[in-house]
Amino acid sequence: MSLRFAILGLLARRPSTGYELTQTFDRSLRTSWHASHSQIYPELGKLERAGLAEVVGHGARRSKTYGLTAAGREELRRWLVDGEPDRSQRNESGVRLFLTPLLGAADRCIAYGRDLTHVEDELQALVELRAQVGASEQPEAFAPQIELGIRLNTVVRDWLREQIDDAAD
Amino acid sequence: MSLRFAILGLLARRPSTGYELTQTFDRSLRTSWHASHSQIYPELGKLERAGLAEVVGHGARRSKTYGLTAAGREELRRWLVDGEPDRSQRNESGVRLFLTPLLGAADRCIAYGRDLTHVEDELQALVELRAQVGASEQPEAFAPQIELGIRLNTVVRDWLREQIDDAAD
DNA sequence: CTCCGCATGTAAACGGTTACATGATTTG
DNA sequence: CAAATCATGTAACCGTTTACATGCGGAG
């Protein structure tokens, strides 16, 4: 069900084509969910038939821009407020982190070092995004989410550095 | 592929039956991966046929205890050290958190409050686990992972409290 | 000796990924 | 006008979930 509501949520932020949604999944939602175009286009069709989304414009190359209907907006609101969250996760990096203590010290440092590089990149991207959003005049509702991302990645970065330093003894 | 390596990893920690693995997924790995018995039993069969795991004991009620073979241990090590991590995630709570700014202040507080209760429970369970592990004499290789869990949940807890407090203005 | 929890298994349905396929518009 | 990118769609495969199904062993 998450795919449906992720799409409703992105359309609530701004009307989009399927192609744009595919990119937004990669850019904004990539740390929480992923979807490829082969899933998105059929789902947009279902959303339209269910009366939750509608075509609000046609562009070049047969592109259709979808927006939410009032029913779609209400459906999204109900899911966010009333729905019981499914807290189960699928996170391969988490599995790796959990199992890394099984390795010897040298191998463990290789694994942690690989993660550290990745987390540092993520962190830098988020810090830049925050600066960019902070520079614009309009208030940005998603600023706290960016802040949370920065804090979370900082904790992981510091923890990884500690693990690598401790192993060096 | 993660399921296969998650099982190899759990078997590396201690030989187990399928039933025990099912419970361990819920207890230890639940924040990173989930698997039900209907997936675990067939996968144990595949692992055995692939020479990565073997039956090391029989117990009551036809139960079979599986352990890793040398090949299984090596396969796990290679995955952890050499394998390029798949960083994509599926995390419904993350999707919700990302979309919550779309709600009005009142609805937003309901959603954040629900998350806060959950995070506080998680945090308490981890703090208890840390105390329990710290009290035992034997050195515990997974202590840093527990510490990371505590730090991560603390950050989320504090962030949620801030969001709820700010909305009260 | 009955009930409950332990323990294992299979099948159908569902959701997600990868691969296949096509055509329109812009850039050089 | 050729190549690259935009843009949409479908099909086969694979992994996950849900539902069905069975039998053993201990507790009362």
Coordinates of C-alpha atoms (C1' of nucleotides) in Angstrom, one line a residue:
Chain A
M1 CA 0.0 0.0 0.0
S2 CA 2.9 2.4 0.6
L3 CA 3.5 2.9 -3.1
R4 CA 0.0 4.2 -3.6
F5 CA 0.3 6.7 -0.7
A6 CA 3.8 7.7 -1.6
I7 CA 2.5 8.7 -5.0
L8 CA -0.5 10.5 -3.6
G9 CA 1.9 12.4 -1.2
L10 CA 4.2 13.5 -4.0
L11 CA 1.2 14.6 -6.1
A12 CA -0.1 16.6 -3.1
R13 CA 3.2 18.5 -3.1
R14 CA 2.9 19.3 -6.8
P15 CA 1.1 17.9 -9.8
S16 CA 3.6 15.7 -11.8
T17 CA 4.0 13.4 -14.7
G18 CA 5.0 9.8 -14.2
Y19 CA 8.4 10.6 -15.4
E20 CA 8.8 13.4 -12.9
L21 CA 7.6 11.1 -10.1
T22 CA 10.2 8.5 -11.0
Q23 CA 12.9 11.1 -10.5
T24 CA 11.4 12.5 -7.3
F25 CA 11.4 9.0 -5.8
D26 CA 15.2 8.9 -6.5
R27 CA 15.8 12.4 -5.2
S28 CA 13.5 13.0 -2.2
L29 CA 12.2 9.7 -1.1
R30 CA 15.2 7.5 -1.8
T31 CA 16.1 7.0 1.9
S32 CA 12.6 5.7 2.6
W33 CA 11.1 4.1 -0.5
H34 CA 12.0 3.3 -4.1
A35 CA 9.9 2.8 -7.1
S36 CA 10.7 2.5 -10.8
H37 CA 8.6 3.8 -13.7
S38 CA 7.3 0.3 -14.5
Q39 CA 5.4 0.4 -11.2
I40 CA 4.5 4.1 -11.3
Y41 CA 2.7 4.3 -14.6
P42 CA 0.3 1.4 -13.9
E43 CA -0.3 2.8 -10.4
L44 CA -1.2 6.2 -11.8
G45 CA -3.8 4.5 -14.0
K46 CA -5.3 2.7 -10.9
L47 CA -5.3 6.0 -9.0
E48 CA -7.2 7.7 -11.8
R49 CA -9.8 4.9 -12.1
A50 CA -10.2 5.0 -8.4
G51 CA -11.0 8.7 -8.6
L52 CA -8.1 9.7 -6.4
A53 CA -6.0 11.4 -9.1
E54 CA -6.8 13.0 -12.5
V55 CA -5.0 14.3 -15.5
V56 CA -4.7 18.0 -15.2
G57 CA -2.6 18.7 -18.2
H58 CA -0.9 17.4 -21.4
G59 CA 2.7 18.2 -22.3
A60 CA 5.2 17.3 -24.9
R61 CA 5.8 13.7 -25.9
R62 CA 2.3 12.6 -24.9
S63 CA 3.1 13.3 -21.3
K64 CA 0.2 13.6 -18.9
T65 CA 0.4 15.6 -15.7
Y66 CA -1.5 14.2 -12.8
G67 CA -2.9 16.0 -9.8
L68 CA -5.0 14.9 -6.8
T69 CA -8.7 15.0 -6.6
A70 CA -10.5 16.1 -3.4
A71 CA -11.1 12.4 -2.7
G72 CA -7.3 11.8 -3.2
R73 CA -6.4 14.5 -0.8
E74 CA -8.8 13.1 1.8
E75 CA -7.6 9.5 1.3
L76 CA -4.0 10.7 1.9
R77 CA -4.9 12.6 5.0
R78 CA -6.8 9.6 6.4
W79 CA -3.8 7.3 5.8
L80 CA -1.4 9.7 7.5
V81 CA -3.6 10.4 10.5
D82 CA -5.7 7.3 11.1
G83 CA -3.7 4.5 9.5
E84 CA -1.7 2.3 11.8
P85 CA 1.9 2.5 10.5
D86 CA 3.6 -0.7 9.3
R87 CA 6.9 -0.4 11.2
S88 CA 8.6 -3.3 9.5
Q89 CA 11.5 -2.3 7.4
R90 CA 13.7 -3.7 4.6
N91 CA 17.2 -2.3 4.9
E92 CA 20.1 -4.2 3.7
S93 CA 22.6 -1.8 5.1
G94 CA 21.0 -2.4 8.5
V95 CA 21.5 -6.1 8.2
R96 CA 25.1 -5.6 7.3
L97 CA 25.7 -3.3 10.2
F98 CA 24.0 -5.8 12.5
L99 CA 26.2 -8.7 11.3
T100 CA 29.5 -6.8 11.0
P101 CA 30.7 -7.8 14.5
L102 CA 31.0 -11.3 13.2
L103 CA 34.1 -10.2 11.2
G104 CA 37.7 -9.9 12.3
A105 CA 39.0 -6.5 13.1
A106 CA 40.6 -5.9 9.7
D107 CA 37.5 -6.9 7.7
R108 CA 35.3 -5.0 10.0
C109 CA 37.2 -1.8 9.3
I110 CA 36.8 -2.3 5.6
A111 CA 33.1 -2.7 6.0
Y112 CA 32.7 0.3 8.4
G113 CA 35.0 2.4 6.2
R114 CA 32.8 1.8 3.1
D115 CA 29.7 2.9 5.1
L116 CA 31.5 6.0 6.5
T117 CA 32.3 7.2 3.0
H118 CA 28.6 6.8 2.0
V119 CA 27.3 8.5 5.2
E120 CA 29.7 11.5 4.7
D121 CA 28.4 12.0 1.2
E122 CA 24.8 11.8 2.3
L123 CA 25.5 14.3 5.1
Q124 CA 27.2 16.8 2.8
A125 CA 24.3 16.6 0.3
L126 CA 21.8 17.3 3.2
V127 CA 23.9 20.2 4.6
E128 CA 23.9 21.8 1.1
L129 CA 20.2 21.2 0.7
R130 CA 19.6 23.0 4.0
A131 CA 21.8 25.9 3.0
Q132 CA 19.9 26.2 -0.3
V133 CA 16.5 26.0 1.4
G134 CA 17.6 28.5 4.1
A135 CA 18.7 31.0 1.5
S136 CA 15.4 31.2 -0.3
E137 CA 12.9 33.6 1.2
Q138 CA 9.8 31.4 1.3
P139 CA 9.2 29.3 4.4
E140 CA 9.9 25.7 3.7
A141 CA 7.6 23.2 5.5
F142 CA 10.1 20.4 4.9
A143 CA 13.0 22.1 6.7
P144 CA 12.6 20.0 9.9
Q145 CA 12.8 16.8 7.9
I146 CA 16.1 17.9 6.4
E147 CA 17.3 18.7 9.9
L148 CA 16.4 15.2 11.1
G149 CA 18.3 13.7 8.2
I150 CA 21.3 15.7 9.2
R151 CA 21.1 14.7 12.8
L152 CA 20.6 11.0 12.0
N153 CA 23.5 10.9 9.6
T154 CA 25.8 12.7 12.0
V155 CA 25.1 10.1 14.7
V156 CA 25.9 7.3 12.3
R157 CA 29.0 9.1 11.1
D158 CA 30.4 9.6 14.6
W159 CA 29.6 6.1 15.6
L160 CA 31.4 4.6 12.5
R161 CA 34.4 6.8 13.3
E162 CA 34.5 5.5 16.9
Q163 CA 34.3 1.9 15.7
I164 CA 37.1 2.4 13.2
D165 CA 39.3 4.2 15.8
D166 CA 38.7 1.6 18.5
A167 CA 39.7 -1.2 16.1
A168 CA 43.0 0.6 15.5
D169 CA 44.2 -0.2 19.0
Chain B
M1 CA 19.6 -11.8 -1.6
S2 CA 19.4 -10.2 1.8
L3 CA 17.3 -13.0 3.2
R4 CA 19.9 -15.6 2.4
F5 CA 22.7 -13.6 4.1
A6 CA 20.5 -12.6 7.1
I7 CA 20.0 -16.3 7.7
L8 CA 23.7 -17.1 7.2
G9 CA 24.5 -14.3 9.7
L10 CA 22.1 -15.5 12.3
L11 CA 23.4 -19.1 12.0
A12 CA 26.9 -17.8 12.3
R13 CA 26.0 -16.3 15.7
R14 CA 24.5 -19.6 16.8
P15 CA 23.1 -22.8 15.2
S16 CA 19.3 -22.6 15.2
T17 CA 16.2 -24.3 14.0
G18 CA 13.9 -22.6 11.5
Y19 CA 11.5 -21.8 14.3
E20 CA 14.2 -20.1 16.4
L21 CA 15.3 -18.1 13.3
T22 CA 11.7 -16.9 12.8
Q23 CA 11.7 -15.5 16.4
T24 CA 15.2 -14.0 16.1
F25 CA 14.1 -12.1 13.0
D26 CA 11.4 -10.5 15.1
R27 CA 13.6 -9.8 18.1
S28 CA 17.0 -8.8 16.9
L29 CA 16.7 -8.0 13.2
R30 CA 13.2 -6.4 13.2
T31 CA 14.5 -2.9 12.7
S32 CA 16.3 -4.0 9.5
W33 CA 14.6 -7.0 8.0
H34 CA 11.6 -9.2 8.4
A35 CA 11.0 -12.8 7.3
S36 CA 8.3 -15.2 8.2
H37 CA 8.6 -19.0 8.6
S38 CA 7.1 -19.6 5.2
Q39 CA 10.2 -18.0 3.7
I40 CA 12.7 -19.3 6.2
Y41 CA 12.1 -23.0 5.9
P42 CA 12.4 -23.2 2.1
E43 CA 15.5 -21.0 2.3
L44 CA 17.2 -23.3 4.8
G45 CA 16.6 -26.1 2.3
K46 CA 18.3 -24.2 -0.4
L47 CA 21.2 -23.3 1.8
E48 CA 21.6 -26.9 2.7
R49 CA 21.5 -28.0 -1.0
A50 CA 24.0 -25.3 -1.8
G51 CA 26.4 -26.7 0.8
L52 CA 26.4 -23.4 2.9
A53 CA 24.4 -24.8 5.9
E54 CA 24.0 -28.3 7.3
V55 CA 21.8 -30.1 9.9
V56 CA 23.8 -30.3 13.0
G57 CA 21.2 -31.8 15.3
H58 CA 17.7 -33.2 15.7
G59 CA 15.4 -32.1 18.5
A60 CA 11.8 -32.7 19.7
R61 CA 8.9 -32.4 17.2
R62 CA 11.1 -33.3 14.2
S63 CA 13.0 -30.0 14.6
K64 CA 16.3 -29.7 12.8
T65 CA 19.1 -27.5 14.1
Y66 CA 21.1 -25.9 11.2
G67 CA 24.7 -24.7 11.4
L68 CA 27.0 -23.1 8.9
T69 CA 29.5 -25.1 6.9
A70 CA 33.0 -23.6 6.2
A71 CA 31.7 -22.6 2.8
G72 CA 28.8 -20.9 4.4
R73 CA 31.1 -18.9 6.7
E74 CA 33.2 -17.9 3.8
E75 CA 30.2 -16.9 1.7
L76 CA 29.0 -14.7 4.5
R77 CA 32.4 -13.1 5.0
R78 CA 32.7 -12.3 1.3
W79 CA 29.3 -10.7 1.2
L80 CA 30.0 -8.5 4.2
V81 CA 33.4 -7.4 3.0
D82 CA 33.4 -7.4 -0.7
G83 CA 29.7 -7.0 -1.7
E84 CA 28.5 -3.6 -2.8
P85 CA 25.7 -2.7 -0.4
D86 CA 22.2 -2.2 -1.8
R87 CA 21.4 1.1 -0.1
S88 CA 17.8 1.2 -1.2
Q89 CA 15.3 1.0 1.6
R90 CA 11.6 0.3 2.2
N91 CA 10.4 2.0 5.2
E92 CA 6.8 3.0 5.5
S93 CA 7.4 5.1 8.7
G94 CA 9.9 7.1 6.7
V95 CA 7.4 7.8 4.0
R96 CA 4.9 9.0 6.6
L97 CA 7.5 11.2 8.3
F98 CA 8.4 12.7 4.9
L99 CA 4.8 13.5 4.0
T100 CA 3.6 14.7 7.4
P101 CA 4.3 18.4 6.7
L102 CA 1.4 18.2 4.3
L103 CA -1.0 18.0 7.2
G104 CA -2.5 20.8 9.2
A105 CA -0.9 21.5 12.7
A106 CA -3.5 19.5 14.6
D107 CA -3.3 16.4 12.4
R108 CA 0.4 16.7 12.3
C109 CA 0.6 16.5 16.1
I110 CA -1.5 13.3 16.1
A111 CA 0.9 11.7 13.7
Y112 CA 4.0 12.8 15.5
G113 CA 2.6 11.8 18.9
R114 CA 1.9 8.3 17.6
D115 CA 5.5 8.0 16.5
L116 CA 6.8 9.4 19.7
T117 CA 5.1 6.7 21.8
H118 CA 6.6 4.1 19.6
V119 CA 10.1 5.5 19.7
E120 CA 10.0 5.9 23.4
D121 CA 9.1 2.2 23.7
E122 CA 11.9 1.2 21.4
L123 CA 14.4 3.4 23.4
Q124 CA 13.4 1.9 26.7
A125 CA 13.8 -1.7 25.4
L126 CA 17.3 -0.8 24.1
V127 CA 18.3 0.8 27.3
E128 CA 17.2 -2.3 29.2
L129 CA 19.0 -4.5 26.8
R130 CA 22.2 -2.5 27.3
A131 CA 21.9 -2.8 31.1
Q132 CA 21.4 -6.5 30.8
V133 CA 24.3 -7.0 28.5
G134 CA 26.5 -4.7 30.6
A135 CA 25.7 -6.7 33.8
S136 CA 27.0 -10.0 32.3
E137 CA 30.7 -10.7 32.6
Q138 CA 31.4 -11.9 29.1
P139 CA 32.4 -9.2 26.5
E140 CA 29.6 -8.6 24.1
A141 CA 30.6 -8.0 20.5
F142 CA 27.2 -6.4 19.7
A143 CA 27.3 -3.8 22.4
P144 CA 28.2 -1.0 19.9
Q145 CA 25.2 -1.8 17.8
I146 CA 22.9 -1.4 20.8
E147 CA 24.6 1.9 21.6
L148 CA 24.0 3.0 18.0
G149 CA 20.3 2.1 18.3
I150 CA 20.0 4.1 21.5
R151 CA 21.6 7.2 19.9
L152 CA 19.4 7.0 16.8
N153 CA 16.2 6.6 18.7
T154 CA 17.2 9.4 21.0
V155 CA 17.7 11.8 18.1
V156 CA 14.3 10.9 16.7
R157 CA 12.6 11.2 20.1
D158 CA 14.0 14.7 20.7
W159 CA 13.2 15.8 17.1
L160 CA 9.6 14.6 17.5
R161 CA 9.3 16.4 20.8
E162 CA 10.5 19.6 19.2
Q163 CA 8.0 19.3 16.4
I164 CA 5.1 18.8 18.8
D165 CA 6.3 21.7 21.0
D166 CA 6.7 24.0 18.1
A167 CA 3.2 23.2 16.8
A168 CA 1.7 24.2 20.2
D169 CA 2.6 27.9 19.7
Chain C
dC1 C1' -7.0 -37.0 27.2
dT2 C1' -7.7 -32.5 25.7
dC3 C1' -5.9 -28.1 24.8
dC4 C1' -2.2 -25.1 23.8
dG5 C1' 2.0 -23.8 22.0
dC6 C1' 5.9 -25.8 19.4
dA7 C1' 7.5 -26.8 14.9
dT8 C1' 7.4 -27.5 10.1
dG9 C1' 5.8 -27.3 5.7
dT10 C1' 3.2 -25.8 0.9
dA11 C1' 0.2 -22.8 -2.3
dA12 C1' -1.9 -18.8 -4.0
dA13 C1' -1.8 -14.0 -4.4
dC14 C1' 0.6 -9.8 -4.4
dG15 C1' 4.2 -6.4 -5.0
dG16 C1' 8.6 -5.1 -6.9
dT17 C1' 12.6 -5.6 -10.3
dT18 C1' 14.5 -6.4 -14.6
dA19 C1' 14.1 -6.6 -19.3
dC20 C1' 11.7 -5.6 -23.5
dA21 C1' 9.6 -2.3 -26.5
dT22 C1' 8.2 2.0 -28.8
dG23 C1' 8.0 6.7 -30.2
dA24 C1' 8.7 12.0 -29.6
dT25 C1' 11.6 16.0 -29.1
dT26 C1' 15.9 18.3 -28.6
dT27 C1' 21.0 19.0 -29.6
dG28 C1' 24.9 18.9 -32.4
Chain D
dC1 C1' 19.7 13.7 -39.9
dA2 C1' 21.9 11.0 -36.2
dA3 C1' 22.4 10.4 -31.4
dA4 C1' 20.9 11.3 -26.9
dT5 C1' 17.4 12.1 -23.8
dC6 C1' 12.6 12.4 -22.6
dA7 C1' 8.5 9.8 -21.8
dT8 C1' 5.4 6.0 -21.6
dG9 C1' 4.1 1.5 -21.5
dT10 C1' 4.0 -4.1 -21.0
dA11 C1' 5.7 -8.9 -19.6
dA12 C1' 8.3 -12.3 -17.3
dC13 C1' 10.5 -13.3 -13.2
dC14 C1' 11.4 -13.3 -8.4
dG15 C1' 10.8 -12.4 -3.5
dT16 C1' 7.3 -11.5 0.2
dT17 C1' 2.9 -12.1 2.5
dT18 C1' -1.1 -14.5 3.7
dA19 C1' -3.7 -18.5 4.1
dC20 C1' -3.9 -23.3 4.4
dA21 C1' -2.5 -27.6 6.5
dT22 C1' -0.5 -31.0 9.6
dG23 C1' 1.5 -33.3 13.5
dC24 C1' 4.3 -33.5 18.0
dG25 C1' 4.9 -32.8 23.0
dG26 C1' 4.0 -30.9 27.4
dA27 C1' 0.7 -29.0 31.0
dG28 C1' -3.4 -29.3 33.4

